[in-house]
PDB file of C-alpha atoms in Angstrom:
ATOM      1  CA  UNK L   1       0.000   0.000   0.000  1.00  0.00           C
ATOM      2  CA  UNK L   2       1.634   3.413  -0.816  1.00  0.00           C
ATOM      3  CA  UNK L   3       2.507   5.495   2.160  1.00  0.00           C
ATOM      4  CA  UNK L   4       0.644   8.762   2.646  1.00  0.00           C
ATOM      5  CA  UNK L   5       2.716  11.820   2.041  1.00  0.00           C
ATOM      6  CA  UNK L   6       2.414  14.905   4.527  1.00  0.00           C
ATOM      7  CA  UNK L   7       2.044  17.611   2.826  1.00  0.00           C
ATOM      8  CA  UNK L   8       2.964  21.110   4.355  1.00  0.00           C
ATOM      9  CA  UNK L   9       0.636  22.859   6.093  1.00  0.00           C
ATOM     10  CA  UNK L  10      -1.786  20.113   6.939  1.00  0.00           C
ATOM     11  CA  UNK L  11      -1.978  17.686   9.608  1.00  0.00           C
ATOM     12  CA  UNK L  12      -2.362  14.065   9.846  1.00  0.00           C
ATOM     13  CA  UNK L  13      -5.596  12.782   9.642  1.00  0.00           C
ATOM     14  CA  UNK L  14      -6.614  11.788  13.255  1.00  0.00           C
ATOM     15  CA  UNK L  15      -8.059   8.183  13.240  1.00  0.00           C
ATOM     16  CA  UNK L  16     -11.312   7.592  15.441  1.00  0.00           C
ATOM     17  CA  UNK L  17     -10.059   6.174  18.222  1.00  0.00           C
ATOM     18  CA  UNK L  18      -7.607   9.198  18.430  1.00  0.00           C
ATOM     19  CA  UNK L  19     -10.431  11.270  18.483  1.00  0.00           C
ATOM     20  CA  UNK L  20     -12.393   9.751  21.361  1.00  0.00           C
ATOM     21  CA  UNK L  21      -9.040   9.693  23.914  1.00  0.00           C
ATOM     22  CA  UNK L  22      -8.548  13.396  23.003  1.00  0.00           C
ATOM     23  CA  UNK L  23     -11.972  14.128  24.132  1.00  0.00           C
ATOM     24  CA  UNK L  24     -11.311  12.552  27.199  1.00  0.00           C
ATOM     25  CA  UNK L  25      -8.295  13.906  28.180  1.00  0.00           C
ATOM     26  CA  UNK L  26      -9.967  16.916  27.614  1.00  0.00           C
ATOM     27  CA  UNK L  27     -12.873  16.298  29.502  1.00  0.00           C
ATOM     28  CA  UNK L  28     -10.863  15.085  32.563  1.00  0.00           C
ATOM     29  CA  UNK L  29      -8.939  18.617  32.367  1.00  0.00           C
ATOM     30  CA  UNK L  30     -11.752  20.718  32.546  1.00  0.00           C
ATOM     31  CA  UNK L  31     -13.246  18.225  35.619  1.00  0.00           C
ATOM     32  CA  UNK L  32     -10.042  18.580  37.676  1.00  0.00           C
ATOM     33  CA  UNK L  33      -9.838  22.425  37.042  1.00  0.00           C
ATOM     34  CA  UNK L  34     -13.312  23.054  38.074  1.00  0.00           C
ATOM     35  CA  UNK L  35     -12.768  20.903  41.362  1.00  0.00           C
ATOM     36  CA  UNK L  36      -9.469  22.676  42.260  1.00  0.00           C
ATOM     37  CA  UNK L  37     -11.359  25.724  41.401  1.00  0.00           C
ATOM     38  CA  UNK L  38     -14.374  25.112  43.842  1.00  0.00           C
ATOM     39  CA  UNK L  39     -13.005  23.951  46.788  1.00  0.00           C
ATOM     40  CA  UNK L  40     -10.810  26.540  46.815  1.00  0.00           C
ATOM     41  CA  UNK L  41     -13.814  29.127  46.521  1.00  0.00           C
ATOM     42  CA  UNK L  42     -15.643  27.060  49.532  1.00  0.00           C
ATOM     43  CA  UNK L  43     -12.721  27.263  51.777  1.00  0.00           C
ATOM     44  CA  UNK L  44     -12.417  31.495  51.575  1.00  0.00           C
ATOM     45  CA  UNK L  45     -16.129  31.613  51.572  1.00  0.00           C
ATOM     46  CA  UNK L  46     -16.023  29.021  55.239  1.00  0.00           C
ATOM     47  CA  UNK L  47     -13.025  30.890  56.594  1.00  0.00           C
ATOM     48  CA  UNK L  48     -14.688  34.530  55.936  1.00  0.00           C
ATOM     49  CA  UNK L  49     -18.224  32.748  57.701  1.00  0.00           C
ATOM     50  CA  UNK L  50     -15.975  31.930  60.906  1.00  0.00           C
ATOM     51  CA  UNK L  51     -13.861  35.269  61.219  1.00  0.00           C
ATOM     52  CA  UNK L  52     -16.901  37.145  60.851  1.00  0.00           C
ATOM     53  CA  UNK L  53     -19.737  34.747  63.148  1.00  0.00           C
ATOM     54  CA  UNK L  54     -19.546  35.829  66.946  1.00  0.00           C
ATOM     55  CA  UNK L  55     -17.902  32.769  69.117  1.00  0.00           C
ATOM     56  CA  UNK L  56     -21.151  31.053  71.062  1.00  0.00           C
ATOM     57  CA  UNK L  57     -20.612  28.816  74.417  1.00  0.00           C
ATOM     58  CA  UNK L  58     -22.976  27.526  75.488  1.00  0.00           C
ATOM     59  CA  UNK L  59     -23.954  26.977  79.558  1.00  0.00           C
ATOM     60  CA  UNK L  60     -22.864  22.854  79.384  1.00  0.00           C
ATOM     61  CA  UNK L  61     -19.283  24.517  78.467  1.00  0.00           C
ATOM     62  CA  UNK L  62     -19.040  27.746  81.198  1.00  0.00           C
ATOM     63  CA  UNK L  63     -20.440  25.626  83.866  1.00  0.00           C
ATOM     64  CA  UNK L  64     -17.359  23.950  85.018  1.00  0.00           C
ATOM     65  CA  UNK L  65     -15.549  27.743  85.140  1.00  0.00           C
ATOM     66  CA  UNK L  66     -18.352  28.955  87.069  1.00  0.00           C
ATOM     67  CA  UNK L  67     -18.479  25.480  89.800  1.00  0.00           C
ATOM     68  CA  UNK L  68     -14.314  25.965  89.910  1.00  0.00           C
ATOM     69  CA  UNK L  69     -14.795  29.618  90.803  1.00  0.00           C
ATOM     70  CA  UNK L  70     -17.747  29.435  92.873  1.00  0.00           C
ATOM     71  CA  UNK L  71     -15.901  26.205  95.035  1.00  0.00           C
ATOM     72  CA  UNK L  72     -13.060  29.121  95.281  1.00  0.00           C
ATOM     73  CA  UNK L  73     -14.715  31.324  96.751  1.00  0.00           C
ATOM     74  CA  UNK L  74     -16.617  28.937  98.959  1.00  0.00           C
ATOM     75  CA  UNK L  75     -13.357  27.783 100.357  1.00  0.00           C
ATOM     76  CA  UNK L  76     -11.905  31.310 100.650  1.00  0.00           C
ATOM     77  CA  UNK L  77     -15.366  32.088 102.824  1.00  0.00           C
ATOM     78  CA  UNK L  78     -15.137  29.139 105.037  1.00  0.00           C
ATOM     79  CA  UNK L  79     -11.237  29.921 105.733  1.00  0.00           C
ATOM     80  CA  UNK L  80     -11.562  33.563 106.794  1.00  0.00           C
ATOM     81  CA  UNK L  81     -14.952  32.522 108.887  1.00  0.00           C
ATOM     82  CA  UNK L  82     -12.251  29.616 110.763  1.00  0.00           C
ATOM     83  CA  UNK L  83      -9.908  32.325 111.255  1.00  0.00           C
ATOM     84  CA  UNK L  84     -12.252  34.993 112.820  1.00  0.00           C
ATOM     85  CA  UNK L  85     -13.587  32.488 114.869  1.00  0.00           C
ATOM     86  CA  UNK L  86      -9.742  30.835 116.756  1.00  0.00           C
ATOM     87  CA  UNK L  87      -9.030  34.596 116.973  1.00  0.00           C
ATOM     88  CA  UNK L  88     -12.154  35.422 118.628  1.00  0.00           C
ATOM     89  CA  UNK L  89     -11.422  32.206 120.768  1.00  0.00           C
ATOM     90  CA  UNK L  90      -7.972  33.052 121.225  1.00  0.00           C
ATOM     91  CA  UNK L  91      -8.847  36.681 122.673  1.00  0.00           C
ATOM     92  CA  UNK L  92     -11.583  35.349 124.858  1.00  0.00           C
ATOM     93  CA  UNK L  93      -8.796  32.735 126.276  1.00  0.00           C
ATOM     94  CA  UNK L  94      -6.887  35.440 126.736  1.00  0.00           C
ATOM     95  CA  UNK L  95      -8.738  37.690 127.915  1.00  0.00           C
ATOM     96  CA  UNK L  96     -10.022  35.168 131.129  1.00  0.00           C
ATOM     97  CA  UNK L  97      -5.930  34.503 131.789  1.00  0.00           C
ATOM     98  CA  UNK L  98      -5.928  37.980 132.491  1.00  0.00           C
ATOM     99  CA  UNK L  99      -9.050  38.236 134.400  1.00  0.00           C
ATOM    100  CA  UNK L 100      -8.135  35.439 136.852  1.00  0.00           C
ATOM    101  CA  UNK L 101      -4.530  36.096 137.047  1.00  0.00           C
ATOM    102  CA  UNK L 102      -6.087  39.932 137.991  1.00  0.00           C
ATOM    103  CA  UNK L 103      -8.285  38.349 140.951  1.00  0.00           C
ATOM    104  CA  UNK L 104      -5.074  35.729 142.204  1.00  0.00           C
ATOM    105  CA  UNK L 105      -3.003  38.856 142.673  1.00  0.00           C
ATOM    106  CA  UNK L 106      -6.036  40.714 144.335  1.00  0.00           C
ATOM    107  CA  UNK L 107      -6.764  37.703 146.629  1.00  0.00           C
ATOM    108  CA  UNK L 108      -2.855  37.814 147.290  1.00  0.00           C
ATOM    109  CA  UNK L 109      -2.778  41.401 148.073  1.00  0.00           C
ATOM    110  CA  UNK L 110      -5.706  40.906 150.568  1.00  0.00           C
ATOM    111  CA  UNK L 111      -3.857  38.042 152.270  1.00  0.00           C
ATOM    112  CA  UNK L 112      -0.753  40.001 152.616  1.00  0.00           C
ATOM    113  CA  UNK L 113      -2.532  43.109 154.015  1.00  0.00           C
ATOM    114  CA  UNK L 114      -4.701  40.700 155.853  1.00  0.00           C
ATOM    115  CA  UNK L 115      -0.963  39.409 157.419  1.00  0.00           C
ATOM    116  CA  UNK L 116       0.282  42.639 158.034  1.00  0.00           C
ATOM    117  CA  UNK L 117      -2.798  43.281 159.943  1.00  0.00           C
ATOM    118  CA  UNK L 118      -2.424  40.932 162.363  1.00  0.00           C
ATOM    119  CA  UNK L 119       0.919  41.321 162.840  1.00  0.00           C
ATOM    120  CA  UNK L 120       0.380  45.118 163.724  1.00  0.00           C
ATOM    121  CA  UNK L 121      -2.034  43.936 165.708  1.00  0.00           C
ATOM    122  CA  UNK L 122      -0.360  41.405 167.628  1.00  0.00           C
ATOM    123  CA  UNK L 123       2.393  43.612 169.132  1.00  0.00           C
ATOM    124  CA  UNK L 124       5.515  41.828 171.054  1.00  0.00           C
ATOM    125  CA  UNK L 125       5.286  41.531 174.782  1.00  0.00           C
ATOM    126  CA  UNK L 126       7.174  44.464 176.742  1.00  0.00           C
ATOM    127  CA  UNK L 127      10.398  42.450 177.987  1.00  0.00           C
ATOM    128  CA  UNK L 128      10.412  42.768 181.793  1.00  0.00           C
ATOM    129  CA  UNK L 129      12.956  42.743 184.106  1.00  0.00           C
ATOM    130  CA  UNK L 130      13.299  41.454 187.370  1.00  0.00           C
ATOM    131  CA  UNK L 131      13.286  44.238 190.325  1.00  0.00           C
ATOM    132  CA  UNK L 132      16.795  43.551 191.972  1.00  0.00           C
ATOM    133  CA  UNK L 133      20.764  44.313 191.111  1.00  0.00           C
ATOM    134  CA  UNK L 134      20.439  41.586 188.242  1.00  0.00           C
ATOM    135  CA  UNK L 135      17.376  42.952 186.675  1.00  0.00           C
ATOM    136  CA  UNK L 136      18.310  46.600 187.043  1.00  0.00           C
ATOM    137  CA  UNK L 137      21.789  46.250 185.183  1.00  0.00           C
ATOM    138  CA  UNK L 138      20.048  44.036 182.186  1.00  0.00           C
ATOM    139  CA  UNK L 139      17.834  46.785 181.761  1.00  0.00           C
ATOM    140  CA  UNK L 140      20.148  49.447 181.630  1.00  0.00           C
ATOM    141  CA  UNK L 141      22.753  47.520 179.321  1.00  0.00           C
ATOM    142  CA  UNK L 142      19.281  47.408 176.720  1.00  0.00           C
ATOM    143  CA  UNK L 143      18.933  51.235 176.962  1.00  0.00           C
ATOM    144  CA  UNK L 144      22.792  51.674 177.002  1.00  0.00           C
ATOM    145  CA  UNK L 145      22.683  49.473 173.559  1.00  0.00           C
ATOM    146  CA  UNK L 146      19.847  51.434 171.819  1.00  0.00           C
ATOM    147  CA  UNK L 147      21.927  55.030 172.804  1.00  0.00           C
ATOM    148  CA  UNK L 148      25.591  53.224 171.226  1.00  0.00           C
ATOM    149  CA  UNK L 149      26.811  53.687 175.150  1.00  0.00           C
ATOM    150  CA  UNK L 150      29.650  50.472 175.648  1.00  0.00           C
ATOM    151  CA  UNK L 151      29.759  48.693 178.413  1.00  0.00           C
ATOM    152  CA  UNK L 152      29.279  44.732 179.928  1.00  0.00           C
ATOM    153  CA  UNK L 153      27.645  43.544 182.457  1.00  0.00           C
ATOM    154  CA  UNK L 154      30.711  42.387 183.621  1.00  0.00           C
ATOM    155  CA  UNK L 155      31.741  46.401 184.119  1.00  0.00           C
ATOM    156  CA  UNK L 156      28.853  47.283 185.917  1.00  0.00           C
ATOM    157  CA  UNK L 157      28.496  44.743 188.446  1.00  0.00           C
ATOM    158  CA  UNK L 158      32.094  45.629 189.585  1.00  0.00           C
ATOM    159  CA  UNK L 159      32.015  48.946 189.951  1.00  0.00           C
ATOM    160  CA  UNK L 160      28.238  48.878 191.239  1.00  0.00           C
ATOM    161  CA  UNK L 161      29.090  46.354 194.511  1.00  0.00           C
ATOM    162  CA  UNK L 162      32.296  48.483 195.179  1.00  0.00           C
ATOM    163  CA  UNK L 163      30.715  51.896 195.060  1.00  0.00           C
ATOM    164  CA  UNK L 164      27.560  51.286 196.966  1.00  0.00           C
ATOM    165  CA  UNK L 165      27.657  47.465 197.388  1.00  0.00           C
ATOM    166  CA  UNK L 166      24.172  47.048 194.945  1.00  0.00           C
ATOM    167  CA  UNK L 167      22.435  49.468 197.223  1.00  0.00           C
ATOM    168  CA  UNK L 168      20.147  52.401 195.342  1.00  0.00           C
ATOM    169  CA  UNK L 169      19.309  54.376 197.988  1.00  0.00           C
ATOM    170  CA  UNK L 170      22.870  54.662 199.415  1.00  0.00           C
ATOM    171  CA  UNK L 171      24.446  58.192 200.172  1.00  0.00           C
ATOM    172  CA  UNK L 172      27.876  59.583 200.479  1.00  0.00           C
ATOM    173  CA  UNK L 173      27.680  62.399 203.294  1.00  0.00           C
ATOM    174  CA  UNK L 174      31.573  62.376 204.064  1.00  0.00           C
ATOM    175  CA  UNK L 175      33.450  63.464 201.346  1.00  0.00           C
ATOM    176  CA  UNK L 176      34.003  66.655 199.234  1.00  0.00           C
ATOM    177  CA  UNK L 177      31.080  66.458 196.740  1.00  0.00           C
ATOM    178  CA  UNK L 178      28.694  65.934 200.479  1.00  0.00           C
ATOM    179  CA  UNK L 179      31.190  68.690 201.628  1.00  0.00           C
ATOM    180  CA  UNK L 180      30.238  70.795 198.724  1.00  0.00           C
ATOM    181  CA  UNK L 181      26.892  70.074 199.089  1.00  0.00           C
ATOM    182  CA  UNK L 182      26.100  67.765 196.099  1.00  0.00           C
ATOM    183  CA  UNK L 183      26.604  63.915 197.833  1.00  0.00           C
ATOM    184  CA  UNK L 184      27.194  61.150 195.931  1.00  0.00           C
ATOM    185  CA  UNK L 185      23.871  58.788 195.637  1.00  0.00           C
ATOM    186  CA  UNK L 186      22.496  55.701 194.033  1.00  0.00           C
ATOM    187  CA  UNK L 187      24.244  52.333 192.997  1.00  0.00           C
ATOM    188  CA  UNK L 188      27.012  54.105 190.942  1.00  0.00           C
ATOM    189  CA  UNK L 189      27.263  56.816 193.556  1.00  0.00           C
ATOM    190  CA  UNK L 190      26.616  59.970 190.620  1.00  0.00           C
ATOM    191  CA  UNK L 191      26.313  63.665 191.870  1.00  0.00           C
ATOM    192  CA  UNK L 192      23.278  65.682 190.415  1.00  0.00           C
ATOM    193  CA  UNK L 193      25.418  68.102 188.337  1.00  0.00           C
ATOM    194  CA  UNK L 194      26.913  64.714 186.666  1.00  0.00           C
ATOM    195  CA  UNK L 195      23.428  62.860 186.754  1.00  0.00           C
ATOM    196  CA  UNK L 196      21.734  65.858 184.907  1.00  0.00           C
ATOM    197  CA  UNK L 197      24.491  66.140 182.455  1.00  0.00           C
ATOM    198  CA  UNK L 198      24.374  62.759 181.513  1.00  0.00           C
ATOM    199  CA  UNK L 199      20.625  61.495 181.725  1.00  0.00           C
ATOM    200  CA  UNK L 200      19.797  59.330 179.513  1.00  0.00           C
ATOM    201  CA  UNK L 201      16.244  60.089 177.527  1.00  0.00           C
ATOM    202  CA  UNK L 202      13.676  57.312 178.716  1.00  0.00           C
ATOM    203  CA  UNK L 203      14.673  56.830 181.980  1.00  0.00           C
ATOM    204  CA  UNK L 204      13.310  58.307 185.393  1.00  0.00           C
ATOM    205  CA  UNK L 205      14.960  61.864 186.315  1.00  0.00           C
ATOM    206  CA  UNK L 206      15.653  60.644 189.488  1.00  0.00           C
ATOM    207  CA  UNK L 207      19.686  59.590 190.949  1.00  0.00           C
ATOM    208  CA  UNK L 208      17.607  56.553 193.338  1.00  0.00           C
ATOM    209  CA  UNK L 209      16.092  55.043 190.457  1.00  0.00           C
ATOM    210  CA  UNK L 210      18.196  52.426 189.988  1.00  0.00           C
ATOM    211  CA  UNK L 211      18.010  51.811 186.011  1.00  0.00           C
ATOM    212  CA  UNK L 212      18.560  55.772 185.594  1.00  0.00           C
ATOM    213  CA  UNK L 213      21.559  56.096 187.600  1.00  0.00           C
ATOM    214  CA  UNK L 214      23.245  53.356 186.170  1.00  0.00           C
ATOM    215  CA  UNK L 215      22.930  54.394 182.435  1.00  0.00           C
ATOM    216  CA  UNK L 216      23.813  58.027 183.216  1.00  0.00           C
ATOM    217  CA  UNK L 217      26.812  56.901 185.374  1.00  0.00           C
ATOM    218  CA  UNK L 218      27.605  54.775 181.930  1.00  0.00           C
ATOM    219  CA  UNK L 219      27.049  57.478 179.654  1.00  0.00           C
ATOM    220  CA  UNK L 220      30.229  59.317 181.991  1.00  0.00           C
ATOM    221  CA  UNK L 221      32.065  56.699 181.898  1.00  0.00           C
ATOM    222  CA  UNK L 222      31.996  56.239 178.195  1.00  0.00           C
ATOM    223  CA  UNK L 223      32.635  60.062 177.942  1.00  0.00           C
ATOM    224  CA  UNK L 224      35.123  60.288 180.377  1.00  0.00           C
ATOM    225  CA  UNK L 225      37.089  57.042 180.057  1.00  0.00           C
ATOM    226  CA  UNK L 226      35.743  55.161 177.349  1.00  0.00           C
ATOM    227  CA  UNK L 227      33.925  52.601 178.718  1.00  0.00           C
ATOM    228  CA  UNK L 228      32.670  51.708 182.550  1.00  0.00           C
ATOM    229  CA  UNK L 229      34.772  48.715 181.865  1.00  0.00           C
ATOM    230  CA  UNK L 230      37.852  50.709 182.221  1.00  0.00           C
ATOM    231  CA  UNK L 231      36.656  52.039 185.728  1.00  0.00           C
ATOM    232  CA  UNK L 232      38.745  50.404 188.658  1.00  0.00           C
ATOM    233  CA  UNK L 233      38.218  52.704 190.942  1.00  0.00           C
ATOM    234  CA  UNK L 234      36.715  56.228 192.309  1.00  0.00           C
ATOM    235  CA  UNK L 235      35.563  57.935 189.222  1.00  0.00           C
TER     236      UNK L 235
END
């Protein structure tokens, strides 16, 4: 069979079968282009619809928020209401410490003054003294003690037998003071000018009271020779 000769300018004659798969290729082309067209159309059209539509929850979705912030709140209540109440407890506890420590020092105040009461009250018994040599030089060495005058009972024993042998109402009417006028009397033999000068405040003014002629013959001593211990003789 002699071969068909192109000539220029003209194509080859497309058989049948040609034809139909052109056609379908085309076909398929303009399918896929309108599908990758469309979708991509949709998707602008769906992303404008959700930028633009308000965002809705709905009360299923804020009630958990609303339960998690109401239990909050709840707890925050309860906590401050615990607190307020141990403070109020503490300052009650506190305040009854102070209120019975207040009435223990009041009752201990009473007792005390309640003490010192009876001890006012109940006043030491007056020391006594027996009325003889013994008694009479105890009493003045007291008195001596209370006016800082020295002397022992050791001192005024001695000089008391030798100068009027424990007497109180003995008298000297022989030497120069009874010469003079102003006789020795009493225990520790004292003349009044001496006895005035050295009476001793809360005793008798008197040179035959026994107690009052020994502390002012004391007091003369100490003044005169330092002590009625240091007296051996006429004075």
């Amino acid at each position: 069979m002699p071969k068909q000769q192109n000539t220029p300018g003209h194509s080859r004659a497309l058989t049948k079968t040609h034809k139909l798969s052109l056609a379908g290729v085309a076909t398929l082309g303009a399918a896929a282009l309108a599908f990758s067209l469309v979708p991509g159309n949709t998707q602008q059209a769906s992303a404008d619809s959700v930028a633009a539509a308000p965002v809705a929850f709905s009360a299923e979705q804020l009630k958990p928020a609303t339960a998690g912030l109401s239990g909050q709140l709840a707890d925050a209540q309860a906590a401050a209401a615990k607190k307020k109440a141990a403070d109020a407890a503490a300052a009650k506890k506190a305040a009854e410490a102070a209120a019975k420590k207040k009435a223990e020092d009041a009752r201990k105040a009473k007792e005390a003054a309640s003490r010192s009461a009876k001890r006012a009250a109940v006043k030491p018994a007056a020391k006594t003294y027996a009325n003889n040599l013994d008694g009479w030089i105890r009493q003045s060495l007291d008195i001596m003690k209370k006016h800082g005058i020295p002397g022992t009972y050791d001192g005024l024993h001695r000089n008391i037998i030798r100068e009027s042998a424990g007497d109180p109402n003995a008298i000297n009417n022989w030497d120069i003071n009874a010469i003079n006028g102003v006789p020795s009397i009493g225990l520790l033999q004292v003349i009044k000018p001496t006895f005035d000068a050295y009476h001793v405040a809360g005793t008798a003014k008197s040179q035959y009271n026994p107690v009052a002629n020994i502390t002012a013959a004391a007091n003369y001593a100490a003044d005169k020779y330092g002590s009625i211990d240091n007296v051996n003789s006429a004075y």
